Amino acid sequence: MSFPEVLLPAARAAAKKAYAPYSEFTVGAALMDENGVIYTGCNIENVSYGLTVCAERVALFNALSQGARRFIALALSAAEPVTPCGACRQVLAEFCDASLPIALTDHQGSGVRLTHLGALFPEPFASETL
Ligand code: THU
């Protein structure tokens, strides 16, 4: 099975847990670590809108909090296919290679767009001195 076939259903299931009463835009993310373990997340909004956390960072922090550190694939499902926001791209770049494959789809699974982290975010902030 290809990684989108495995991860997209997990992302779609995760989106069902989204807490998105303000935007009503539910997003699910599924991240596979180097051992093939799948971690999921959904967006979690707040009445103070800026405190909202995207599905991608929830999935990543879920994984990190369980000890995972390196990741080999990401899938996202939303009402329409969306790419990760800039903040999530920077955070993903901390733990994923630029070659990280990313599959994007909508909740109906009408079509899958394949891309990779380096295409979406070619020059993450990095420092040798920090
Ligand atoms: N959102 C995500 O969870 N991931 C994305 O890639 C784009 C945006 C969420 C944040 C907010 O809860 C809602 O979608 C609308 O922006």
JSON list of C-alpha atoms and ligand atoms in Angstrom, two decimals:
[
{"chain": "A", "resi": 1, "resn": "MET", "atom": "CA", "xyz": [0.00, 0.00, 0.00]},
{"chain": "A", "resi": 2, "resn": "SER", "atom": "CA", "xyz": [1.27, 3.49, -0.79]},
{"chain": "A", "resi": 3, "resn": "PHE", "atom": "CA", "xyz": [1.66, 6.01, 2.01]},
{"chain": "A", "resi": 4, "resn": "PRO", "atom": "CA", "xyz": [-1.42, 8.08, 0.99]},
{"chain": "A", "resi": 5, "resn": "GLU", "atom": "CA", "xyz": [-3.57, 4.93, 1.04]},
{"chain": "A", "resi": 6, "resn": "VAL", "atom": "CA", "xyz": [-2.46, 4.31, 4.63]},
{"chain": "A", "resi": 7, "resn": "LEU", "atom": "CA", "xyz": [-2.33, 7.85, 5.97]},
{"chain": "A", "resi": 8, "resn": "LEU", "atom": "CA", "xyz": [-5.27, 9.59, 4.29]},
{"chain": "A", "resi": 9, "resn": "PRO", "atom": "CA", "xyz": [-7.95, 7.47, 6.01]},
{"chain": "A", "resi": 10, "resn": "ALA", "atom": "CA", "xyz": [-6.21, 8.16, 9.33]},
{"chain": "A", "resi": 11, "resn": "ALA", "atom": "CA", "xyz": [-6.18, 11.89, 8.58]},
{"chain": "A", "resi": 12, "resn": "ARG", "atom": "CA", "xyz": [-9.85, 11.82, 7.62]},
{"chain": "A", "resi": 13, "resn": "ALA", "atom": "CA", "xyz": [-10.75, 9.98, 10.84]},
{"chain": "A", "resi": 14, "resn": "ALA", "atom": "CA", "xyz": [-8.71, 12.47, 12.87]},
{"chain": "A", "resi": 15, "resn": "ALA", "atom": "CA", "xyz": [-10.60, 15.40, 11.32]},
{"chain": "A", "resi": 16, "resn": "LYS", "atom": "CA", "xyz": [-13.79, 14.04, 12.88]},
{"chain": "A", "resi": 17, "resn": "LYS", "atom": "CA", "xyz": [-12.32, 14.95, 16.28]},
{"chain": "A", "resi": 18, "resn": "ALA", "atom": "CA", "xyz": [-11.59, 18.57, 15.29]},
{"chain": "A", "resi": 19, "resn": "TYR", "atom": "CA", "xyz": [-12.74, 21.32, 17.62]},
{"chain": "A", "resi": 20, "resn": "ALA", "atom": "CA", "xyz": [-13.54, 24.03, 15.10]},
{"chain": "A", "resi": 21, "resn": "PRO", "atom": "CA", "xyz": [-16.72, 25.84, 16.20]},
{"chain": "A", "resi": 22, "resn": "TYR", "atom": "CA", "xyz": [-15.52, 29.23, 14.89]},
{"chain": "A", "resi": 23, "resn": "SER", "atom": "CA", "xyz": [-14.33, 28.42, 11.38]},
{"chain": "A", "resi": 24, "resn": "GLU", "atom": "CA", "xyz": [-16.23, 25.13, 11.01]},
{"chain": "A", "resi": 25, "resn": "PHE", "atom": "CA", "xyz": [-13.24, 24.11, 8.90]},
{"chain": "A", "resi": 26, "resn": "THR", "atom": "CA", "xyz": [-12.15, 20.73, 10.17]},
{"chain": "A", "resi": 27, "resn": "VAL", "atom": "CA", "xyz": [-8.66, 19.45, 9.41]},
{"chain": "A", "resi": 28, "resn": "GLY", "atom": "CA", "xyz": [-7.06, 16.07, 10.12]},
{"chain": "A", "resi": 29, "resn": "ALA", "atom": "CA", "xyz": [-3.37, 15.22, 9.92]},
{"chain": "A", "resi": 30, "resn": "ALA", "atom": "CA", "xyz": [-1.59, 11.86, 9.99]},
{"chain": "A", "resi": 31, "resn": "LEU", "atom": "CA", "xyz": [2.15, 11.60, 10.36]},
{"chain": "A", "resi": 32, "resn": "MET", "atom": "CA", "xyz": [4.20, 8.41, 10.01]},
{"chain": "A", "resi": 33, "resn": "ASP", "atom": "CA", "xyz": [7.43, 8.09, 11.94]},
{"chain": "A", "resi": 34, "resn": "GLU", "atom": "CA", "xyz": [10.57, 6.27, 10.83]},
{"chain": "A", "resi": 35, "resn": "ASN", "atom": "CA", "xyz": [9.29, 3.05, 12.43]},
{"chain": "A", "resi": 36, "resn": "GLY", "atom": "CA", "xyz": [5.98, 3.16, 10.56]},
{"chain": "A", "resi": 37, "resn": "VAL", "atom": "CA", "xyz": [3.94, 4.28, 13.58]},
{"chain": "A", "resi": 38, "resn": "ILE", "atom": "CA", "xyz": [1.08, 6.66, 12.71]},
{"chain": "A", "resi": 39, "resn": "TYR", "atom": "CA", "xyz": [0.27, 9.69, 14.84]},
{"chain": "A", "resi": 40, "resn": "THR", "atom": "CA", "xyz": [-2.77, 11.85, 14.21]},
{"chain": "A", "resi": 41, "resn": "GLY", "atom": "CA", "xyz": [-4.04, 15.29, 15.10]},
{"chain": "A", "resi": 42, "resn": "CYS", "atom": "CA", "xyz": [-6.92, 17.65, 14.40]},
{"chain": "A", "resi": 43, "resn": "ASN", "atom": "CA", "xyz": [-7.26, 21.41, 14.60]},
{"chain": "A", "resi": 44, "resn": "ILE", "atom": "CA", "xyz": [-8.22, 22.80, 17.99]},
{"chain": "A", "resi": 45, "resn": "GLU", "atom": "CA", "xyz": [-9.64, 26.32, 18.01]},
{"chain": "A", "resi": 46, "resn": "ASN", "atom": "CA", "xyz": [-10.10, 28.82, 20.80]},
{"chain": "A", "resi": 47, "resn": "VAL", "atom": "CA", "xyz": [-12.47, 31.73, 21.37]},
{"chain": "A", "resi": 48, "resn": "SER", "atom": "CA", "xyz": [-9.28, 33.81, 21.37]},
{"chain": "A", "resi": 49, "resn": "TYR", "atom": "CA", "xyz": [-8.77, 32.89, 17.73]},
{"chain": "A", "resi": 50, "resn": "GLY", "atom": "CA", "xyz": [-5.01, 33.33, 17.64]},
{"chain": "A", "resi": 51, "resn": "LEU", "atom": "CA", "xyz": [-4.57, 30.51, 20.15]},
{"chain": "A", "resi": 52, "resn": "THR", "atom": "CA", "xyz": [-5.89, 27.98, 17.65]},
{"chain": "A", "resi": 53, "resn": "VAL", "atom": "CA", "xyz": [-3.50, 25.13, 16.88]},
{"chain": "A", "resi": 54, "resn": "CYS", "atom": "CA", "xyz": [-3.50, 23.50, 13.45]},
{"chain": "A", "resi": 55, "resn": "ALA", "atom": "CA", "xyz": [-3.96, 19.78, 12.91]},
{"chain": "A", "resi": 56, "resn": "GLU", "atom": "CA", "xyz": [-0.38, 19.43, 11.68]},
{"chain": "A", "resi": 57, "resn": "ARG", "atom": "CA", "xyz": [1.18, 20.74, 14.88]},
{"chain": "A", "resi": 58, "resn": "VAL", "atom": "CA", "xyz": [-1.23, 18.74, 17.04]},
{"chain": "A", "resi": 59, "resn": "ALA", "atom": "CA", "xyz": [-0.20, 15.56, 15.18]},
{"chain": "A", "resi": 60, "resn": "LEU", "atom": "CA", "xyz": [3.48, 16.44, 15.41]},
{"chain": "A", "resi": 61, "resn": "PHE", "atom": "CA", "xyz": [3.37, 17.35, 19.10]},
{"chain": "A", "resi": 62, "resn": "ASN", "atom": "CA", "xyz": [1.31, 14.25, 19.81]},
{"chain": "A", "resi": 63, "resn": "ALA", "atom": "CA", "xyz": [4.08, 12.19, 18.17]},
{"chain": "A", "resi": 64, "resn": "LEU", "atom": "CA", "xyz": [6.91, 14.07, 19.87]},
{"chain": "A", "resi": 65, "resn": "SER", "atom": "CA", "xyz": [5.26, 13.74, 23.25]},
{"chain": "A", "resi": 66, "resn": "GLN", "atom": "CA", "xyz": [5.30, 9.97, 22.76]},
{"chain": "A", "resi": 67, "resn": "GLY", "atom": "CA", "xyz": [9.00, 9.95, 21.94]},
{"chain": "A", "resi": 68, "resn": "ALA", "atom": "CA", "xyz": [8.94, 9.91, 18.14]},
{"chain": "A", "resi": 69, "resn": "ARG", "atom": "CA", "xyz": [11.51, 12.21, 16.53]},
{"chain": "A", "resi": 70, "resn": "ARG", "atom": "CA", "xyz": [11.85, 11.54, 12.79]},
{"chain": "A", "resi": 71, "resn": "PHE", "atom": "CA", "xyz": [9.05, 11.31, 10.27]},
{"chain": "A", "resi": 72, "resn": "ILE", "atom": "CA", "xyz": [8.73, 9.90, 6.77]},
{"chain": "A", "resi": 73, "resn": "ALA", "atom": "CA", "xyz": [5.30, 10.95, 5.49]},
{"chain": "A", "resi": 74, "resn": "LEU", "atom": "CA", "xyz": [2.40, 13.32, 6.20]},
{"chain": "A", "resi": 75, "resn": "ALA", "atom": "CA", "xyz": [-1.20, 13.34, 5.00]},
{"chain": "A", "resi": 76, "resn": "LEU", "atom": "CA", "xyz": [-3.85, 16.02, 5.43]},
{"chain": "A", "resi": 77, "resn": "SER", "atom": "CA", "xyz": [-7.58, 16.01, 4.93]},
{"chain": "A", "resi": 78, "resn": "ALA", "atom": "CA", "xyz": [-9.86, 19.06, 5.03]},
{"chain": "A", "resi": 79, "resn": "ALA", "atom": "CA", "xyz": [-13.08, 20.29, 3.43]},
{"chain": "A", "resi": 80, "resn": "GLU", "atom": "CA", "xyz": [-10.87, 21.25, 0.52]},
{"chain": "A", "resi": 81, "resn": "PRO", "atom": "CA", "xyz": [-7.22, 20.23, 0.06]},
{"chain": "A", "resi": 82, "resn": "VAL", "atom": "CA", "xyz": [-5.01, 22.60, 2.06]},
{"chain": "A", "resi": 83, "resn": "THR", "atom": "CA", "xyz": [-1.27, 22.93, 2.47]},
{"chain": "A", "resi": 84, "resn": "PRO", "atom": "CA", "xyz": [0.24, 23.45, 5.94]},
{"chain": "A", "resi": 85, "resn": "CYS", "atom": "CA", "xyz": [0.44, 27.07, 7.12]},
{"chain": "A", "resi": 86, "resn": "GLY", "atom": "CA", "xyz": [3.82, 28.79, 7.42]},
{"chain": "A", "resi": 87, "resn": "ALA", "atom": "CA", "xyz": [4.11, 28.19, 11.15]},
{"chain": "A", "resi": 88, "resn": "CYS", "atom": "CA", "xyz": [3.48, 24.46, 10.73]},
{"chain": "A", "resi": 89, "resn": "ARG", "atom": "CA", "xyz": [6.01, 24.28, 7.88]},
{"chain": "A", "resi": 90, "resn": "GLN", "atom": "CA", "xyz": [8.74, 25.72, 10.10]},
{"chain": "A", "resi": 91, "resn": "VAL", "atom": "CA", "xyz": [7.88, 23.34, 12.94]},
{"chain": "A", "resi": 92, "resn": "LEU", "atom": "CA", "xyz": [7.77, 20.35, 10.57]},
{"chain": "A", "resi": 93, "resn": "ALA", "atom": "CA", "xyz": [11.18, 21.36, 9.17]},
{"chain": "A", "resi": 94, "resn": "GLU", "atom": "CA", "xyz": [12.69, 20.86, 12.63]},
{"chain": "A", "resi": 95, "resn": "PHE", "atom": "CA", "xyz": [11.89, 17.14, 12.54]},
{"chain": "A", "resi": 96, "resn": "CYS", "atom": "CA", "xyz": [11.46, 16.21, 8.88]},
{"chain": "A", "resi": 97, "resn": "ASP", "atom": "CA", "xyz": [13.72, 16.16, 5.83]},
{"chain": "A", "resi": 98, "resn": "ALA", "atom": "CA", "xyz": [12.91, 18.48, 2.93]},
{"chain": "A", "resi": 99, "resn": "SER", "atom": "CA", "xyz": [12.01, 15.32, 1.00]},
{"chain": "A", "resi": 100, "resn": "LEU", "atom": "CA", "xyz": [9.11, 14.53, 3.41]},
{"chain": "A", "resi": 101, "resn": "PRO", "atom": "CA", "xyz": [6.26, 13.45, 1.11]},
{"chain": "A", "resi": 102, "resn": "ILE", "atom": "CA", "xyz": [2.92, 15.14, 1.79]},
{"chain": "A", "resi": 103, "resn": "ALA", "atom": "CA", "xyz": [-0.47, 13.98, 0.50]},
{"chain": "A", "resi": 104, "resn": "LEU", "atom": "CA", "xyz": [-3.38, 16.43, 0.46]},
{"chain": "A", "resi": 105, "resn": "THR", "atom": "CA", "xyz": [-7.01, 15.62, -0.07]},
{"chain": "A", "resi": 106, "resn": "ASP", "atom": "CA", "xyz": [-10.53, 16.66, 0.85]},
{"chain": "A", "resi": 107, "resn": "HIS", "atom": "CA", "xyz": [-12.81, 14.78, 3.21]},
{"chain": "A", "resi": 108, "resn": "GLN", "atom": "CA", "xyz": [-14.61, 13.17, 0.26]},
{"chain": "A", "resi": 109, "resn": "GLY", "atom": "CA", "xyz": [-11.30, 11.87, -1.09]},
{"chain": "A", "resi": 110, "resn": "SER", "atom": "CA", "xyz": [-12.11, 13.36, -4.50]},
{"chain": "A", "resi": 111, "resn": "GLY", "atom": "CA", "xyz": [-8.47, 13.64, -5.51]},
{"chain": "A", "resi": 112, "resn": "VAL", "atom": "CA", "xyz": [-5.01, 13.52, -4.00]},
{"chain": "A", "resi": 113, "resn": "ARG", "atom": "CA", "xyz": [-2.29, 16.11, -4.49]},
{"chain": "A", "resi": 114, "resn": "LEU", "atom": "CA", "xyz": [1.24, 14.95, -3.74]},
{"chain": "A", "resi": 115, "resn": "THR", "atom": "CA", "xyz": [3.98, 17.36, -2.77]},
{"chain": "A", "resi": 116, "resn": "HIS", "atom": "CA", "xyz": [6.91, 17.47, -0.35]},
{"chain": "A", "resi": 117, "resn": "LEU", "atom": "CA", "xyz": [8.05, 19.73, 2.46]},
{"chain": "A", "resi": 118, "resn": "GLY", "atom": "CA", "xyz": [10.96, 21.24, 0.54]},
{"chain": "A", "resi": 119, "resn": "ALA", "atom": "CA", "xyz": [8.65, 22.36, -2.27]},
{"chain": "A", "resi": 120, "resn": "LEU", "atom": "CA", "xyz": [6.35, 24.14, 0.18]},
{"chain": "A", "resi": 121, "resn": "PHE", "atom": "CA", "xyz": [9.09, 25.55, 2.40]},
{"chain": "A", "resi": 122, "resn": "PRO", "atom": "CA", "xyz": [12.46, 25.61, 0.67]},
{"chain": "A", "resi": 123, "resn": "GLU", "atom": "CA", "xyz": [14.39, 27.75, 3.15]},
{"chain": "A", "resi": 124, "resn": "PRO", "atom": "CA", "xyz": [13.41, 27.13, 6.79]},
{"chain": "A", "resi": 125, "resn": "PHE", "atom": "CA", "xyz": [15.07, 29.24, 9.44]},
{"chain": "A", "resi": 126, "resn": "ALA", "atom": "CA", "xyz": [18.05, 27.34, 10.84]},
{"chain": "A", "resi": 127, "resn": "SER", "atom": "CA", "xyz": [21.08, 28.40, 12.85]},
{"chain": "A", "resi": 128, "resn": "GLU", "atom": "CA", "xyz": [24.38, 26.71, 13.60]},
{"chain": "A", "resi": 129, "resn": "THR", "atom": "CA", "xyz": [24.91, 28.97, 16.61]},
{"chain": "A", "resi": 130, "resn": "LEU", "atom": "CA", "xyz": [21.73, 28.35, 18.56]},
{"chain": "B", "resi": 1, "resn": "THU", "atom": "N1", "xyz": [-5.94, 24.77, 9.79]},
{"chain": "B", "resi": 1, "resn": "THU", "atom": "C1", "xyz": [-5.25, 23.61, 10.03]},
{"chain": "B", "resi": 1, "resn": "THU", "atom": "O1", "xyz": [-5.52, 22.91, 11.02]},
{"chain": "B", "resi": 1, "resn": "THU", "atom": "N2", "xyz": [-4.31, 23.25, 9.15]},
{"chain": "B", "resi": 1, "resn": "THU", "atom": "C2", "xyz": [-4.03, 23.89, 7.98]},
{"chain": "B", "resi": 1, "resn": "THU", "atom": "O2", "xyz": [-3.19, 23.45, 7.22]},
{"chain": "B", "resi": 1, "resn": "THU", "atom": "C3", "xyz": [-4.76, 25.11, 7.63]},
{"chain": "B", "resi": 1, "resn": "THU", "atom": "C4", "xyz": [-5.63, 25.66, 8.69]},
{"chain": "B", "resi": 1, "resn": "THU", "atom": "C5", "xyz": [-7.05, 25.13, 10.69]},
{"chain": "B", "resi": 1, "resn": "THU", "atom": "C6", "xyz": [-6.81, 26.30, 11.59]},
{"chain": "B", "resi": 1, "resn": "THU", "atom": "C7", "xyz": [-8.25, 26.75, 11.85]},
{"chain": "B", "resi": 1, "resn": "THU", "atom": "O3", "xyz": [-8.79, 25.98, 12.90]},
{"chain": "B", "resi": 1, "resn": "THU", "atom": "C8", "xyz": [-8.99, 26.39, 10.58]},
{"chain": "B", "resi": 1, "resn": "THU", "atom": "O4", "xyz": [-8.19, 25.44, 9.91]},
{"chain": "B", "resi": 1, "resn": "THU", "atom": "C9", "xyz": [-9.25, 27.57, 9.67]},
{"chain": "B", "resi": 1, "resn": "THU", "atom": "O5", "xyz": [-8.10, 28.27, 9.41]}
]
